[in-house]
Short mmCIF file of C-alpha atoms in Angstrom, two decimals:
data_model
loop_
_atom_site.label_atom_id
_atom_site.label_comp_id
_atom_site.label_asym_id
_atom_site.label_seq_id
_atom_site.Cartn_x
_atom_site.Cartn_y
_atom_site.Cartn_z
CA MET A 25 -32.28 -24.77 21.41
CA GLN A 26 -31.98 -22.42 18.44
CA ARG A 27 -28.86 -22.27 16.37
CA LEU A 28 -27.05 -18.98 17.04
CA ILE A 29 -25.86 -17.21 13.95
CA VAL A 30 -24.38 -13.74 13.96
CA GLU A 31 -23.15 -12.21 10.75
CA LYS A 32 -19.60 -10.80 10.86
CA THR A 33 -18.90 -7.11 10.60
CA LYS A 34 -15.63 -5.24 10.10
CA SER A 35 -14.95 -5.40 13.77
CA SER A 36 -16.97 -8.31 15.21
CA PRO A 37 -16.61 -12.01 14.33
CA ALA A 38 -19.05 -14.40 12.66
CA ILE A 39 -20.69 -16.61 15.21
CA ASP A 40 -22.20 -20.00 14.23
CA PHE A 41 -23.18 -22.13 17.30
CA ASN A 42 -24.99 -25.30 16.19
CA PRO A 43 -26.61 -27.25 19.02
CA ASP A 44 -27.29 -30.19 16.57
CA THR A 45 -23.62 -30.77 15.61
CA ASN A 46 -22.24 -29.38 18.89
CA ILE A 47 -19.80 -27.26 16.87
CA LEU A 48 -19.49 -23.77 17.96
CA LYS A 49 -17.53 -21.45 15.60
CA VAL A 50 -16.12 -17.91 16.13
CA ALA A 51 -14.37 -16.52 13.06
CA GLY A 52 -13.02 -13.07 11.98
CA GLU A 53 -11.93 -10.03 13.89
CA SER A 54 -12.98 -8.90 17.34
CA TYR A 55 -12.73 -5.27 18.39
CA PRO A 56 -16.39 -4.32 18.72
CA GLU A 57 -17.47 -0.83 19.80
CA ASN A 58 -18.87 -2.32 23.00
CA CYS A 59 -17.36 -5.68 23.74
CA THR A 60 -19.57 -6.54 26.71
CA ARG A 61 -22.73 -5.75 24.73
CA PHE A 62 -21.59 -7.84 21.80
CA TYR A 63 -20.60 -10.92 23.79
CA LEU A 64 -23.41 -10.89 26.34
CA PRO A 65 -26.03 -12.82 24.16
CA ILE A 66 -23.27 -15.17 23.04
CA PHE A 67 -22.32 -15.92 26.62
CA GLU A 68 -26.07 -16.40 27.57
CA TRP A 69 -26.57 -18.78 24.66
CA ILE A 70 -23.58 -20.95 25.86
CA VAL A 71 -24.99 -20.97 29.48
CA GLU A 72 -28.39 -22.20 28.18
CA TYR A 73 -26.88 -24.66 25.78
CA LEU A 74 -24.69 -26.31 28.37
CA LYS A 75 -27.76 -26.87 30.61
CA GLY A 76 -29.30 -28.97 27.91
CA ALA A 77 -26.26 -30.75 26.57
CA SER A 78 -25.24 -34.01 28.16
CA ASP A 79 -22.95 -36.74 27.24
CA VAL A 80 -21.63 -35.06 24.10
CA GLU A 81 -18.48 -33.87 22.62
CA ILE A 82 -18.44 -30.13 22.13
CA ILE A 83 -16.06 -28.60 19.64
CA LEU A 84 -15.28 -24.87 19.77
CA ILE A 85 -13.46 -23.45 16.82
CA PHE A 86 -11.72 -20.04 17.16
CA ASP A 87 -10.53 -18.83 13.82
CA LEU A 88 -9.63 -15.27 14.68
CA VAL A 89 -7.45 -12.92 12.79
CA TYR A 90 -7.30 -10.38 15.54
CA PHE A 91 -8.98 -9.66 18.93
CA ASN A 92 -8.41 -6.60 21.20
CA SER A 93 -7.64 -6.65 24.87
CA SER A 94 -11.35 -6.36 25.99
CA SER A 95 -12.15 -9.32 23.78
CA SER A 96 -9.31 -11.29 25.29
CA LYS A 97 -10.95 -10.96 28.75
CA VAL A 98 -14.26 -12.21 27.33
CA LEU A 99 -12.64 -15.21 25.67
CA LEU A 100 -11.05 -16.16 28.94
CA ASP A 101 -14.48 -15.87 30.58
CA ILE A 102 -15.84 -18.24 27.99
CA PHE A 103 -13.04 -20.79 28.65
CA ASP A 104 -13.63 -20.48 32.38
CA LEU A 105 -17.23 -21.20 31.88
CA LEU A 106 -16.56 -24.28 29.85
CA GLU A 107 -13.98 -25.41 32.46
CA GLU A 108 -16.69 -25.58 35.13
CA GLN A 109 -18.46 -28.37 33.10
CA GLU A 110 -17.36 -31.85 33.97
CA SER A 111 -20.08 -33.95 32.47
CA TYR A 112 -18.96 -33.70 28.82
CA LYS A 113 -15.85 -33.36 26.78
CA ILE A 114 -14.91 -29.99 25.37
CA ILE A 115 -12.37 -29.46 22.65
CA VAL A 116 -11.10 -26.02 21.62
CA ASN A 117 -9.47 -25.72 18.22
CA TRP A 118 -7.51 -22.42 18.12
CA ILE A 119 -6.74 -21.70 14.51
CA HIS A 120 -4.16 -19.06 13.46
CA ASP A 121 -2.52 -17.83 10.32
CA ILE A 122 0.85 -19.63 9.94
CA GLU A 123 2.61 -16.31 9.41
CA ASP A 124 1.09 -14.74 12.46
CA GLY A 125 3.32 -15.60 15.39
CA ALA A 126 1.41 -13.36 17.79
CA MET A 127 -1.87 -15.25 17.27
CA GLN A 128 -0.10 -18.56 17.95
CA GLU A 129 1.31 -17.15 21.20
CA TYR A 130 -2.18 -15.89 22.28
CA GLY A 131 -3.41 -19.45 21.86
CA GLU A 132 -0.50 -20.80 23.87
CA GLU A 133 -1.28 -18.31 26.66
CA PHE A 134 -4.90 -19.34 26.91
CA LYS A 135 -3.77 -22.93 26.90
CA GLU A 136 -1.53 -22.24 29.93
CA ASP A 137 -4.48 -20.82 31.87
CA ILE A 138 -6.75 -23.76 31.03
CA LYS A 139 -6.69 -27.07 32.95
CA TYR A 140 -9.33 -29.43 31.78
CA ILE A 141 -10.32 -28.53 28.22
CA GLU A 142 -8.45 -30.08 25.37
CA PHE A 143 -6.91 -27.07 23.67
CA ASN A 144 -5.37 -27.55 20.18
CA ILE A 145 -3.42 -24.90 18.46
CA ILE A 146 -3.58 -25.35 14.69
CA ALA A 147 -1.68 -23.33 12.07
CA LYS A 148 -3.29 -22.80 8.67
CA MET B 20 -9.19 29.83 6.66
CA LEU B 21 -6.04 27.79 7.14
CA LYS B 22 -3.26 30.08 8.39
CA ASN B 23 -0.31 28.12 6.92
CA SER B 24 0.25 26.20 3.70
CA ILE B 25 -1.25 22.78 3.73
CA TYR B 26 1.66 21.63 1.63
CA SER B 27 4.21 22.60 4.29
CA TYR B 28 2.09 20.76 6.81
CA LYS B 29 2.17 17.65 4.63
CA GLU B 30 5.89 18.02 4.06
CA ALA B 31 6.48 18.15 7.80
CA LEU B 32 4.45 14.97 8.25
CA ASP B 33 6.47 13.23 5.51
CA LYS B 34 9.76 14.28 7.11
CA GLU B 35 8.67 12.55 10.34
CA GLY B 36 7.77 9.43 8.38
CA ILE B 37 4.07 9.68 9.16
CA ILE B 38 1.92 7.17 7.25
CA PHE B 39 -1.40 8.20 8.85
CA THR B 40 -2.64 10.89 11.27
CA PHE B 41 -6.00 11.67 12.59
CA CYS B 42 -6.86 14.55 14.94
CA GLY B 43 -10.44 15.25 16.13
CA PRO B 44 -13.50 13.36 17.29
CA VAL B 45 -13.10 9.58 17.00
CA SER B 46 -16.03 7.24 16.49
CA HIS B 47 -15.96 3.53 16.00
CA ASP B 48 -16.55 3.99 12.23
CA ILE B 49 -13.22 5.82 12.07
CA VAL B 50 -11.56 3.03 13.99
CA GLU B 51 -12.72 0.42 11.50
CA GLY B 52 -11.98 2.64 8.46
CA ILE B 53 -8.47 3.59 9.38
CA GLY B 54 -7.70 0.13 10.74
CA ILE B 55 -8.59 -1.57 7.43
CA THR B 56 -6.85 1.01 5.30
CA LEU B 57 -3.71 0.73 7.54
CA LYS B 58 -3.64 -3.02 7.05
CA ASN B 59 -4.03 -2.73 3.33
CA GLN B 60 -1.31 -0.08 3.04
CA MET B 61 1.16 -2.22 5.02
CA GLN B 62 0.32 -5.18 2.77
CA ILE B 63 1.14 -3.01 -0.35
CA ASP B 64 4.37 -1.99 1.42
CA GLU B 65 5.16 -5.72 1.81
CA VAL B 66 5.43 -5.53 5.64
CA ASN B 67 5.34 -8.96 7.18
CA THR B 68 2.12 -10.26 8.77
CA THR B 69 3.41 -10.30 12.41
CA THR B 70 4.53 -6.61 12.21
CA THR B 71 1.35 -5.56 10.42
CA MET B 72 -0.81 -7.18 13.12
CA LYS B 73 1.29 -5.69 15.92
CA VAL B 74 0.89 -2.18 14.44
CA PHE B 75 -2.79 -2.74 13.81
CA SER B 76 -3.38 -4.01 17.34
CA ILE B 77 -1.64 -1.17 19.04
CA PHE B 78 -3.52 1.31 16.80
CA ILE B 79 -6.77 -0.33 17.91
CA GLU B 80 -5.87 -0.15 21.61
CA GLN B 81 -4.81 3.43 21.42
CA VAL B 82 -7.74 4.70 19.35
CA GLN B 83 -10.26 2.83 21.61
CA ASN B 84 -8.60 4.40 24.59
CA VAL B 85 -9.19 7.81 23.03
CA ILE B 86 -12.92 6.91 22.47
CA HIS B 87 -13.45 5.62 25.97
CA TYR B 88 -11.24 7.83 28.14
CA SER B 89 -10.68 11.20 26.46
CA GLN B 90 -12.03 13.97 28.63
CA GLU B 91 -12.68 15.99 25.56
CA ARG B 92 -15.93 14.59 24.36
CA CYS B 93 -18.80 15.22 22.03
CA GLU B 94 -21.46 16.27 24.44
CA LYS B 95 -24.46 14.54 22.90
CA SER B 96 -22.73 11.15 22.30
CA PHE B 97 -21.15 9.05 24.98
CA ASP B 98 -18.97 7.07 22.64
CA PHE B 99 -17.15 10.02 21.00
CA GLY B 100 -13.79 11.06 22.31
CA LYS B 101 -11.45 13.65 20.86
CA GLY B 102 -7.80 13.00 20.45
CA ILE B 103 -4.98 12.35 18.11
CA ILE B 104 -3.43 9.20 16.59
CA VAL B 105 -0.26 9.15 14.56
CA ILE B 106 1.26 6.07 12.81
CA GLY B 107 4.59 6.26 11.15
CA ASN B 108 7.80 4.56 10.22
CA ASN B 109 11.25 5.89 11.13
CA ASP B 110 14.48 4.07 10.42
CA GLY B 111 12.59 0.88 9.50
CA LYS B 112 10.60 0.80 12.79
CA HIS B 113 6.93 1.50 13.04
CA PHE B 114 5.60 3.77 15.72
CA ILE B 115 2.13 4.50 16.96
CA VAL B 116 1.38 7.62 19.12
CA GLY B 117 -1.92 8.40 20.74
CA GLY B 118 -2.94 11.45 22.77
CA ASN B 119 -6.00 12.75 24.52
CA LYS B 120 -7.10 15.11 27.33
CA ILE B 121 -7.23 13.54 30.83
CA SER B 122 -8.12 14.83 34.25
CA LYS B 123 -5.22 15.45 36.66
CA SER B 124 -6.52 12.78 39.09
CA LYS B 125 -6.88 10.02 36.47
CA GLY B 126 -3.58 11.07 34.92
CA ALA B 127 -1.85 10.60 38.24
CA ILE B 128 -3.18 6.98 38.51
CA LEU B 129 -2.32 6.22 34.94
CA LYS B 130 1.18 7.66 35.32
CA SER B 131 1.89 5.55 38.39
CA ASN B 132 0.67 2.35 36.52
CA LEU B 133 2.78 3.22 33.51
CA ASN B 134 5.86 3.92 35.70
CA ASP B 135 5.45 0.32 37.06
CA LEU B 136 5.05 -1.18 33.52
CA VAL B 137 8.23 0.31 32.06
CA LEU B 138 10.34 -1.35 34.84
CA MET B 139 9.01 -4.85 33.97
CA ASP B 140 10.66 -7.35 31.71
CA LYS B 141 8.67 -9.36 29.10
CA ASP B 142 7.99 -12.30 31.51
CA GLU B 143 6.68 -10.01 34.23
CA LEU B 144 4.46 -8.23 31.74
CA LYS B 145 3.09 -11.62 30.60
CA GLU B 146 2.25 -12.53 34.13
CA LEU B 147 0.60 -9.21 34.89
CA TYR B 148 -1.42 -9.40 31.67
CA LYS B 149 -2.68 -12.88 32.60
CA GLN B 150 -3.45 -11.80 36.16
CA LYS B 151 -5.35 -8.66 35.09
CA ARG B 152 -7.24 -10.68 32.51
CA LYS B 153 -8.59 -12.89 35.23
CA GLN B 154 -9.78 -10.10 37.43
CA ASN B 155 -13.35 -8.92 37.26
CA ASP B 156 -14.03 -5.62 35.56
CA ASN B 157 -14.35 -2.60 37.67
CA GLU B 158 -16.65 0.29 36.59
CA GLU B 159 -13.71 2.68 35.81
CA SER B 160 -11.76 0.62 33.43
CA LYS B 161 -13.49 -0.88 30.33
CA GLY B 162 -10.41 -3.00 29.56
CA ALA B 163 -8.99 -3.30 33.10
CA GLY B 164 -5.80 -1.57 31.89
CA ILE B 165 -4.71 -4.66 30.03
CA GLY B 166 -4.56 -2.57 26.84
CA PHE B 167 -1.57 -0.72 28.28
CA ILE B 168 0.16 -4.03 29.29
CA GLU B 169 -0.51 -5.19 25.70
CA MET B 170 1.25 -2.10 24.40
CA ALA B 171 4.27 -2.65 26.65
CA ARG B 172 4.47 -6.25 25.57
CA LYS B 173 4.45 -5.50 21.89
CA SER B 174 6.87 -2.49 22.15
CA SER B 175 10.37 -3.14 21.13
CA GLN B 176 11.45 -0.13 23.24
CA PRO B 177 10.28 1.05 26.67
CA LEU B 178 6.88 2.95 26.41
CA LYS B 179 7.30 6.68 26.04
CA TYR B 180 4.60 8.73 27.62
CA SER B 181 3.98 12.30 28.83
CA PHE B 182 1.41 14.27 30.68
CA GLU B 183 1.56 17.92 29.64
CA LYS B 184 -0.33 20.62 31.55
CA ILE B 185 -3.39 22.08 29.91
CA ASP B 186 -4.73 23.95 32.92
CA GLU B 187 -5.17 23.37 36.64
CA GLU B 188 -7.67 20.60 36.01
CA TYR B 189 -6.51 18.80 32.91
CA SER B 190 -3.39 17.42 31.25
CA PHE B 191 -2.74 16.12 27.71
CA PHE B 192 -1.69 12.51 27.89
CA SER B 193 0.29 10.92 25.08
CA ILE B 194 1.96 7.58 24.64
CA GLU B 195 4.27 6.18 22.02
CA VAL B 196 4.81 2.51 21.17
CA VAL B 197 7.64 1.44 18.82
CA ILE B 198 7.23 -1.94 17.13
#
């Protein structure tokens, strides 16, 4: 499985998914021109990765400054995909700017919609 | 040639407290450019982070709506929509107004949805947002309408919107969010 690295742009986040360390990181801003097109390869990578991963602890780090409403749907789709997996532990670390109350609330709202994943909200 | 003085135009904008306005074809490059400049300007003005991010997020939702849904389009490019975006500050409150041409039939559906949204309180809006986010996309709506719910949630006053008649087929839709 190849490590997935996508450089950040002004409107799309940096992606660094490392199958060796099992740390998947999304950082930056997310309001791409075409949200579906941007996230499709990322989604497909996760599906493939989960097929091969077993008995591991997977850590997802979301360090986002901003995401638009279309991205919000995609993020929930990613969480739903991870929720279907029962054979390994998944931890989401949702990191937000300590001064940005809205980003903290977004994290809390995702957390409310998630049942099985450990979801940590971390201020920085 | 411009019929009136550009200075009187600028003065009129200043009187309304306009920080930024854009009218014309909107592309994704413009969204990024204005968005970043807007954030920088609000930082210079020492606006707090929460307010800055609220204004920025409503700007993005509105301007992306213009790109995706305006009926006035650049013919050769799918992702160009023409419209208008205004960001300003009046009496210490920021406002963001967006407008674009819309067909009568789509306008009627949108109007009915917005009429429902303005009657909801913050908890009802949150539930609707979460419910819509879970639904699968349909072809018509790239963001499943959650962009408008987002606007209603962030607005400190009820959303103000209007549909003004252009001709028998089209209206001009505009929406204002006050942070």
